[in-house]
Amino acid sequence: EYTLNLTINQSSTSSVNASITEGENYSFNGQNLTTAGTYTATLQNAAGCDSVVTLNLTVNPAPVAGCNAFSVINFTQGQRADATNVTTIRSNPELALGMPEPVVTNVVNFVSLGFGGSITLAFETPIANGAGNDIRIDEATWNNNPCNRYPERADVFASQDGVNFVYLGLACQDASFDLGALSWAQYVRIVDVSDLLSFNADADGFDVNGIECLNGAATSLNNDGLVACSLQEIVSYTPGNRKNGTAVGAPRNNPANALGTPQNNNTINFTALGFGGTMVAKFDYVVFNQPGNDLRVTETSFGNPSCNNYPEKARVSVSLDGNTWTELGEICQDGELDLGTLPYAQYIRIQDASPMSSNKFNGSADGFDVDAVVVLNNGCGTSSARLAQMDNTTTPDASLVISAFPNPMEDYTIVNFEGLENDSDFNLQILDAAGRIIRNNNIRVSTANPSYLFDASELARGIYQVIIANENGSHIIRLVK
């Protein structure tokens, strides 16, 4: 009698997902595969039965030579939505380097920034600014959730030196950007700005899978002419009037005088806002919020008076994009400001808030005078003491207005010097209707008595031109007798 114990072994099936880069090959069932696709092979398993293996092969494009992020310069990770730390597996910044990988649900091939976190990456060779967009930020969102259902967002910046950055724009998941004012860049900074309230407790912000160069590496490193540390562009200038209701006069109404660094000289190197006037200006580079004050507004006040004695005031706001503004506060004359809760800004708006009704201002006063706005951090390295030395305190705050009354005159008229800041010497010439100089006098006018009695008793009836001049300029009055 024989007993047979029969065991039936089961065949098996399995699948493998693999990827290679163009130019590489993948060994499978005795073949060296170079083309993306699905491949099957029947092999023998450990039990000696058939094993059907399916290979899903992906071929990634070859990265542009040297044009990929190869080094992490800085990584400051935020937290998850529930204020706990991001898990370790999602916290390796090295996963943001190289070419982006296919996004596969439950496969971690990216780094999570955490809410409010940031990463700065360096490229092996500079990124070229070519036609169209220049970089693509690849973000990893599982289950193909679109931006409107899973709004992971980040602000994106680019830099040539790793210190001075320009703002490229806002990304929601994958996004492409032009380098804008930069003809090339070698650093990219990504800052999570996702809204906590839009996510579940375990969400951990923007996930950086990688960055693609869309126009390859730059072949030449041009000097783009961008200047750090001070204002370089006037966006708009809407001046108010002087206290007497007249317009701010030239050259005090030239907004370009507010650009660059402060200047301590006797020229009009500032812009008068006029009472209630506004200026919007832009830095070439983003100003990042760092410890201490971030900006210094230098105002021109003759003789460096106290705020109580000369209350030229302004409200200051800043913006990243020139559209959404945050007010930083009010300053009186020179003032330093912190960006507060804002992480960065690139635009500044200065609006005159001087009390026009104050008896400290004469009729020709023209409000807050912007000499310059400079950055105190970001490697600018200019101390407040040095900036104070650069402040212009020798140029009058109010423009000089010369008028005469009565006019027409009989035996005399009184010439008034409104806006005179100190005792001054002038040359006074009188020209008749034929343009002949019939009187040439040097006069001195004091701030205690800013007027001059003009004797017209010996003048014949007619029209006269009076030229009053000193080293700061000349003024012309038309007198009638």
Coordinates of C-alpha atoms in Angstrom, one line a residue:
E1 CA 0.0 0.0 0.0
Y2 CA 1.4 3.4 -1.0
T3 CA 0.3 6.8 0.3
L4 CA 0.9 9.9 -1.9
N5 CA 1.2 13.3 -0.3
L6 CA 0.8 15.8 -3.1
T7 CA 1.7 19.5 -2.7
I8 CA 0.7 21.9 -5.4
N9 CA 3.0 25.0 -5.3
Q10 CA 1.5 28.3 -6.5
S11 CA 2.9 30.4 -9.3
S12 CA 3.5 34.0 -8.3
T13 CA 3.3 37.4 -9.8
S14 CA 5.1 40.6 -8.9
S15 CA 5.7 44.1 -10.3
V16 CA 8.7 46.4 -10.1
N17 CA 8.8 50.2 -10.6
A18 CA 12.2 51.4 -11.8
S19 CA 13.6 54.5 -13.4
I20 CA 16.8 55.4 -15.3
T21 CA 18.2 58.6 -16.8
E22 CA 18.6 59.0 -20.6
G23 CA 21.9 57.3 -21.6
E24 CA 21.7 54.7 -18.9
N25 CA 20.3 51.1 -19.2
Y26 CA 18.4 48.7 -16.9
S27 CA 19.2 45.0 -16.8
F28 CA 16.1 42.8 -16.9
N29 CA 15.8 39.2 -17.9
G30 CA 19.1 39.2 -19.7
Q31 CA 18.3 42.5 -21.6
N32 CA 19.8 46.0 -21.2
L33 CA 16.7 48.2 -21.5
T34 CA 17.0 51.8 -22.5
T35 CA 13.4 52.7 -23.5
A36 CA 10.5 53.5 -21.1
G37 CA 7.7 50.9 -21.1
T38 CA 6.2 47.9 -19.4
Y39 CA 8.1 44.6 -19.7
T40 CA 7.2 41.1 -18.5
A41 CA 9.3 38.0 -17.9
T42 CA 8.5 34.5 -16.7
L43 CA 11.1 33.3 -14.2
Q44 CA 11.2 30.6 -11.6
N45 CA 10.5 31.3 -8.0
A46 CA 11.9 29.6 -4.9
A47 CA 9.3 26.8 -5.1
G48 CA 10.3 26.0 -8.6
C49 CA 7.1 27.4 -10.1
D50 CA 6.5 30.1 -12.7
S51 CA 6.9 33.7 -11.4
V52 CA 5.6 36.4 -13.7
V53 CA 7.5 39.7 -13.1
T54 CA 6.2 43.0 -14.6
L55 CA 8.7 45.9 -14.9
N56 CA 7.4 49.5 -15.2
L57 CA 10.4 51.4 -16.5
T58 CA 10.6 55.2 -16.5
V59 CA 13.3 57.0 -18.4
N60 CA 13.9 60.5 -17.0
P61 CA 15.4 63.2 -19.3
A62 CA 19.1 63.8 -18.8
P63 CA 19.7 66.9 -16.8
V64 CA 21.4 69.8 -18.5
A65 CA 25.1 69.4 -17.8
G66 CA 25.8 71.1 -14.5
C67 CA 22.4 72.8 -14.4
N68 CA 20.8 71.3 -11.3
A69 CA 20.8 72.1 -7.7
F70 CA 23.8 70.3 -6.2
S71 CA 24.2 71.9 -2.7
V72 CA 22.0 72.9 0.2
I73 CA 23.1 76.3 1.4
N74 CA 20.5 76.7 4.1
F75 CA 17.5 74.7 5.4
T76 CA 15.2 76.1 8.1
Q77 CA 12.3 73.7 8.6
G78 CA 9.0 74.8 9.9
Q79 CA 6.5 72.5 11.7
R80 CA 3.4 70.6 10.8
A81 CA 0.0 72.1 11.0
D82 CA -0.5 70.7 14.5
A83 CA 2.8 72.4 15.7
T84 CA 4.7 69.1 15.9
N85 CA 8.0 68.4 14.1
V86 CA 8.0 67.1 10.5
T87 CA 8.8 63.4 10.4
T88 CA 12.4 62.4 9.9
I89 CA 11.8 60.7 6.6
R90 CA 10.4 63.9 5.1
S91 CA 13.2 66.2 6.6
N92 CA 16.2 65.4 4.4
P93 CA 17.1 68.5 2.4
E94 CA 19.3 66.5 0.1
L95 CA 16.2 65.1 -1.5
A96 CA 15.7 68.5 -3.2
L97 CA 18.9 68.1 -5.1
G98 CA 19.3 66.8 -8.7
M99 CA 16.5 66.3 -11.2
P100 CA 13.0 65.9 -9.9
E101 CA 11.7 62.4 -9.6
P102 CA 8.3 61.0 -10.5
V103 CA 5.7 61.7 -7.8
V104 CA 4.5 58.4 -6.5
T105 CA 1.9 58.2 -3.7
N106 CA 3.5 57.0 -0.4
V107 CA 7.0 57.3 -1.9
V108 CA 9.1 60.1 -0.2
N109 CA 11.6 61.5 -2.7
F110 CA 11.3 65.1 -1.6
V111 CA 11.8 67.3 1.5
S112 CA 9.0 69.0 3.3
L113 CA 9.6 72.6 4.3
G114 CA 7.1 72.7 7.1
F115 CA 4.8 75.7 7.5
G116 CA 7.0 78.8 7.2
G117 CA 10.1 76.9 6.5
S118 CA 12.6 77.7 3.7
I119 CA 15.4 76.1 1.7
T120 CA 18.2 77.8 -0.3
L121 CA 19.9 75.7 -3.0
A122 CA 23.0 76.3 -5.1
F123 CA 23.4 75.2 -8.7
E124 CA 26.6 73.8 -10.0
T125 CA 26.6 76.2 -13.0
P126 CA 24.6 79.4 -13.4
I127 CA 21.1 79.1 -14.7
A128 CA 20.5 81.0 -18.0
N129 CA 17.7 83.5 -18.5
G130 CA 16.4 82.5 -21.9
A131 CA 13.2 82.8 -23.8
G132 CA 10.1 82.2 -21.6
N133 CA 10.4 80.7 -18.1
D134 CA 13.8 79.7 -16.9
I135 CA 13.2 77.4 -13.9
R136 CA 10.5 75.0 -12.8
I137 CA 9.9 74.2 -9.2
D138 CA 8.6 70.6 -8.9
E139 CA 6.5 70.0 -5.8
A140 CA 5.3 66.6 -4.5
T141 CA 1.6 66.3 -3.8
W142 CA 0.3 62.8 -3.6
N143 CA -3.0 61.5 -5.0
N144 CA -3.0 64.1 -7.8
N145 CA -4.7 66.7 -5.6
P146 CA -4.8 70.0 -7.6
C147 CA -3.9 73.4 -6.1
N148 CA -7.4 74.4 -5.3
R149 CA -7.9 71.3 -3.2
Y150 CA -4.4 71.2 -1.7
P151 CA -2.9 74.7 -1.8
E152 CA 0.7 74.2 -0.9
R153 CA 2.3 77.5 -1.7
A154 CA 5.7 79.0 -1.7
D155 CA 7.5 82.3 -2.5
V156 CA 10.4 81.8 -4.9
F157 CA 13.5 83.9 -5.1
A158 CA 16.7 83.8 -7.2
S159 CA 20.2 85.2 -6.7
Q160 CA 23.6 85.5 -8.3
D161 CA 25.7 85.7 -5.1
G162 CA 23.5 83.9 -2.5
V163 CA 23.1 87.2 -0.6
N164 CA 21.0 89.5 -2.8
F165 CA 17.8 87.9 -4.0
V166 CA 15.0 89.0 -6.4
Y167 CA 11.5 87.9 -6.0
L168 CA 10.2 85.6 -8.9
G169 CA 6.7 84.9 -7.7
L170 CA 4.3 82.7 -5.9
A171 CA 4.1 78.9 -6.5
C172 CA 1.2 76.7 -5.8
Q173 CA 2.5 73.2 -6.2
D174 CA 4.5 72.9 -9.4
A175 CA 5.3 76.3 -11.0
S176 CA 7.6 77.9 -13.5
F177 CA 9.3 81.3 -13.4
D178 CA 11.3 83.7 -15.4
L179 CA 14.4 85.1 -13.9
G180 CA 13.2 88.6 -14.5
A181 CA 15.8 91.3 -13.8
L182 CA 18.6 88.7 -13.6
S183 CA 20.3 87.6 -16.8
W184 CA 21.5 84.5 -14.8
A185 CA 21.2 83.0 -11.4
Q186 CA 23.1 80.5 -9.3
Y187 CA 20.9 80.3 -6.2
V188 CA 17.2 79.6 -5.6
R189 CA 15.4 80.2 -2.3
I190 CA 11.9 78.6 -1.7
V191 CA 9.9 79.8 1.3
D192 CA 6.7 78.1 2.4
V193 CA 3.7 80.4 2.7
S194 CA 0.9 77.8 2.8
D195 CA -2.1 78.7 4.9
L196 CA -2.3 76.5 8.0
L197 CA -6.1 76.7 8.1
S198 CA -6.4 74.9 4.7
F199 CA -4.8 71.6 5.9
N200 CA -5.2 68.7 8.2
A201 CA -3.1 68.5 11.4
D202 CA -0.4 66.2 9.9
A203 CA 0.2 68.4 6.8
D204 CA 3.8 69.8 6.6
G205 CA 3.8 72.5 4.0
F206 CA 5.4 72.8 0.6
D207 CA 7.3 69.7 -0.5
V208 CA 10.4 70.4 -2.8
N209 CA 11.1 67.5 -5.2
G210 CA 13.6 69.4 -7.3
I211 CA 14.3 72.3 -9.7
E212 CA 14.6 72.0 -13.4
C213 CA 16.5 74.5 -15.6
L214 CA 14.4 75.2 -18.6
N215 CA 17.0 77.1 -20.7
G216 CA 20.2 75.3 -19.6
A217 CA 23.3 76.8 -18.1
A218 CA 24.4 80.4 -18.7
T219 CA 27.3 80.9 -21.1
S220 CA 28.2 84.4 -19.9
L221 CA 27.8 86.1 -16.6
N222 CA 26.6 89.6 -17.4
N223 CA 26.6 92.5 -15.0
D224 CA 22.9 93.3 -14.7
G225 CA 23.5 96.7 -13.1
L226 CA 21.4 95.9 -10.0
V227 CA 22.4 97.8 -6.9
A228 CA 21.9 96.5 -3.3
C229 CA 21.2 98.3 -0.1
S230 CA 19.3 101.5 -1.3
L231 CA 16.3 102.5 -3.4
Q232 CA 16.9 102.3 -7.1
E233 CA 13.5 102.8 -8.8
I234 CA 10.7 105.3 -8.4
V235 CA 7.3 103.6 -9.0
S236 CA 5.1 106.6 -8.4
Y237 CA 5.3 110.2 -6.9
T238 CA 2.1 112.1 -6.1
P239 CA 3.2 115.3 -4.3
G240 CA 1.0 117.3 -2.1
N241 CA 1.1 121.1 -1.9
R242 CA 3.1 123.5 0.2
K243 CA 1.5 125.0 3.3
N244 CA 0.5 128.1 1.3
G245 CA -1.4 125.9 -1.2
T246 CA 1.1 126.2 -4.0
A247 CA 2.8 123.3 -5.8
V248 CA 6.2 122.0 -4.7
G249 CA 8.7 123.6 -6.9
A250 CA 11.7 122.4 -8.8
P251 CA 14.2 120.9 -8.0
R252 CA 12.6 119.8 -4.8
N253 CA 9.9 117.9 -6.8
N254 CA 12.3 115.6 -8.5
P255 CA 11.6 112.0 -7.2
A256 CA 14.9 110.7 -8.4
N257 CA 16.6 112.7 -5.7
A258 CA 15.3 110.1 -3.2
L259 CA 17.3 107.3 -4.8
G260 CA 20.7 106.0 -3.7
T261 CA 22.4 106.7 -0.4
P262 CA 22.1 109.9 1.7
Q263 CA 24.3 112.8 0.7
N264 CA 25.6 115.4 3.1
N265 CA 26.1 118.5 0.9
N266 CA 24.6 121.8 0.2
T267 CA 22.6 120.8 -2.9
I268 CA 18.9 119.8 -3.0
N269 CA 19.4 116.0 -3.1
F270 CA 16.1 115.0 -1.6
T271 CA 12.4 114.9 -2.7
A272 CA 9.8 117.0 -0.9
L273 CA 6.5 115.0 -0.6
G274 CA 4.4 118.1 0.0
F275 CA 1.7 117.9 2.7
G276 CA -0.2 114.6 2.3
G277 CA 2.0 113.6 -0.7
T278 CA 3.1 110.0 -1.4
M279 CA 6.1 108.3 -2.9
V280 CA 6.3 104.6 -3.9
A281 CA 9.8 103.2 -4.6
K282 CA 11.5 99.9 -5.1
F283 CA 14.7 98.2 -4.1
D284 CA 16.5 96.1 -6.7
Y285 CA 16.7 93.2 -4.3
V286 CA 14.4 91.9 -1.6
V287 CA 14.9 93.1 1.9
F288 CA 14.8 90.1 4.3
N289 CA 13.7 90.6 7.9
Q290 CA 16.7 90.0 10.2
P291 CA 17.3 90.8 13.9
G292 CA 17.1 94.5 14.7
N293 CA 15.8 97.3 12.5
D294 CA 15.8 96.6 8.8
L295 CA 15.4 100.0 7.1
R296 CA 16.5 103.6 7.7
V297 CA 14.6 106.5 6.2
T298 CA 16.8 109.6 6.0
E299 CA 14.9 112.9 5.9
T300 CA 16.4 116.3 5.3
S301 CA 15.9 118.7 8.2
F302 CA 17.9 121.9 8.2
G303 CA 20.1 122.3 11.3
N304 CA 19.1 118.9 12.7
P305 CA 16.2 120.2 14.9
S306 CA 14.1 118.1 17.2
C307 CA 10.9 116.6 16.1
N308 CA 9.0 118.9 18.5
N309 CA 10.6 122.0 16.8
Y310 CA 10.0 120.8 13.3
P311 CA 7.5 117.9 13.1
E312 CA 8.0 116.6 9.6
K313 CA 6.4 113.2 9.8
A314 CA 5.6 110.3 7.5
R315 CA 3.8 106.9 7.5
V316 CA 5.8 104.1 6.1
S317 CA 4.4 100.9 4.5
V318 CA 6.2 98.1 2.7
S319 CA 5.2 95.4 0.2
L320 CA 6.7 92.4 -1.6
D321 CA 4.8 92.8 -4.9
G322 CA 3.8 96.4 -4.8
N323 CA 0.1 95.5 -4.4
T324 CA -0.4 94.3 -0.9
W325 CA 0.9 96.7 1.8
T326 CA 1.7 96.5 5.5
E327 CA 2.2 99.7 7.5
L328 CA 5.3 99.7 9.7
G329 CA 4.5 102.9 11.6
E330 CA 5.1 106.6 11.7
I331 CA 8.4 108.3 11.8
C332 CA 9.4 111.9 12.5
Q333 CA 12.4 113.1 10.5
D334 CA 15.0 110.3 10.3
G335 CA 13.7 107.0 11.4
E336 CA 14.6 103.3 11.6
L337 CA 12.0 100.6 11.1
D338 CA 11.7 96.8 11.6
L339 CA 9.8 94.7 9.1
G340 CA 7.9 93.3 12.1
T341 CA 5.9 90.2 11.2
L342 CA 6.8 90.4 7.6
P343 CA 9.5 88.0 6.4
Y344 CA 10.6 90.2 3.5
A345 CA 9.7 93.2 1.3
Q346 CA 10.9 94.9 -1.9
Y347 CA 8.7 98.1 -2.2
I348 CA 8.3 101.0 0.2
R349 CA 5.6 103.6 0.4
I350 CA 6.2 106.9 2.2
Q351 CA 3.2 109.2 2.8
D352 CA 3.6 112.6 4.4
A353 CA 1.9 112.9 7.7
S354 CA 3.2 116.3 8.8
P355 CA 0.7 118.5 10.7
M356 CA 0.2 121.3 8.2
S357 CA -1.6 123.4 10.8
S358 CA 1.5 123.5 13.0
N359 CA 2.9 127.0 13.6
K360 CA 6.4 125.4 13.2
F361 CA 5.9 125.5 9.4
N362 CA 6.0 128.7 7.4
G363 CA 3.9 129.1 4.2
S364 CA 6.6 127.7 1.9
A365 CA 7.1 124.5 3.9
D366 CA 6.6 121.4 1.8
G367 CA 6.3 118.5 4.1
F368 CA 8.5 115.4 4.6
D369 CA 11.7 115.5 2.5
V370 CA 13.0 112.0 1.5
D371 CA 16.8 112.0 1.1
A372 CA 17.2 108.2 1.0
V373 CA 16.0 104.8 2.3
V374 CA 18.8 102.3 3.0
V375 CA 18.9 98.7 4.1
L376 CA 20.5 98.1 7.5
N377 CA 21.0 94.3 7.1
N378 CA 21.4 91.8 4.2
G379 CA 25.2 92.4 4.3
C380 CA 24.9 96.1 3.6
G381 CA 27.2 96.9 6.5
T382 CA 26.4 100.6 7.0
S383 CA 26.2 101.6 10.6
S384 CA 23.6 104.1 11.9
A385 CA 26.4 106.4 13.0
R386 CA 27.8 106.5 9.5
L387 CA 24.4 107.1 8.0
A388 CA 23.9 110.0 10.4
Q389 CA 27.1 111.6 9.1
M390 CA 25.8 111.3 5.6
D391 CA 22.5 113.1 6.5
N392 CA 22.0 116.4 4.8
T393 CA 21.3 119.0 7.5
T394 CA 22.6 122.1 5.6
T395 CA 19.9 122.5 3.0
P396 CA 16.7 124.5 3.9
D397 CA 13.6 122.4 4.5
A398 CA 11.3 124.9 2.9
S399 CA 11.9 126.5 -0.5
L400 CA 12.6 130.2 -0.5
V401 CA 9.7 132.2 -1.8
I402 CA 10.3 135.9 -2.5
S403 CA 7.4 138.2 -3.0
A404 CA 6.7 142.0 -2.9
F405 CA 3.8 144.1 -1.5
P406 CA 2.4 146.4 -2.5
N407 CA 2.7 145.8 -6.2
P408 CA 2.0 148.1 -8.0
M409 CA 4.0 150.3 -5.7
E410 CA 4.4 154.1 -5.1
D411 CA 7.4 155.2 -3.0
Y412 CA 8.3 151.7 -1.7
T413 CA 7.4 148.0 -1.6
I414 CA 8.4 145.4 1.0
V415 CA 10.2 142.3 -0.3
N416 CA 9.4 139.3 1.8
F417 CA 11.7 136.2 2.0
E418 CA 9.5 133.3 3.1
G419 CA 11.3 130.1 3.9
L420 CA 14.6 131.8 4.9
E421 CA 16.4 129.3 7.2
N422 CA 19.4 131.5 8.2
D423 CA 20.7 135.0 7.8
S424 CA 21.7 135.4 4.1
D425 CA 23.4 137.7 1.7
F426 CA 21.8 138.5 -1.7
N427 CA 22.6 140.5 -4.7
L428 CA 19.7 142.7 -5.9
Q429 CA 19.6 144.1 -9.4
I430 CA 16.9 146.3 -11.0
L431 CA 16.4 146.3 -14.7
D432 CA 14.2 148.7 -16.7
A433 CA 11.9 147.8 -19.6
A434 CA 14.9 148.0 -21.9
G435 CA 16.9 145.5 -19.9
R436 CA 19.4 148.0 -18.5
I437 CA 20.7 147.5 -15.0
I438 CA 19.8 150.7 -13.2
R439 CA 20.5 149.5 -9.6
N440 CA 22.9 146.9 -8.2
N441 CA 23.0 146.4 -4.4
N442 CA 24.2 143.7 -2.0
I443 CA 21.7 143.2 0.8
R444 CA 21.6 141.1 4.0
V445 CA 18.3 139.6 5.2
S446 CA 18.0 138.0 8.7
T447 CA 15.7 135.3 9.9
A448 CA 14.6 137.7 12.7
N449 CA 13.3 140.1 10.1
P450 CA 13.0 138.3 6.8
S451 CA 12.1 141.3 4.7
Y452 CA 13.7 144.2 2.8
L453 CA 12.3 147.7 2.3
F454 CA 12.7 148.5 -1.3
D455 CA 12.9 152.2 -2.0
A456 CA 11.1 153.1 -5.2
S457 CA 10.8 156.9 -4.7
E458 CA 13.4 157.8 -7.4
L459 CA 12.1 155.4 -10.0
A460 CA 10.0 156.7 -12.9
R461 CA 6.7 155.2 -13.8
G462 CA 7.1 151.9 -15.6
I463 CA 7.7 148.1 -15.4
Y464 CA 10.8 146.8 -13.7
Q465 CA 12.4 143.4 -13.3
V466 CA 14.1 142.7 -10.0
I467 CA 16.7 139.8 -9.8
I468 CA 17.6 138.6 -6.3
A469 CA 20.3 136.0 -6.3
N470 CA 22.9 134.2 -4.1
E471 CA 24.9 131.0 -4.4
N472 CA 21.7 128.9 -4.1
G473 CA 19.9 130.4 -7.1
S474 CA 18.1 133.4 -8.4
H475 CA 14.6 134.8 -8.1
I476 CA 12.9 137.2 -10.4
I477 CA 10.1 139.6 -9.4
R478 CA 8.1 141.8 -11.7
L479 CA 7.4 145.2 -10.2
V480 CA 5.1 147.9 -11.5
K481 CA 5.1 151.6 -10.5

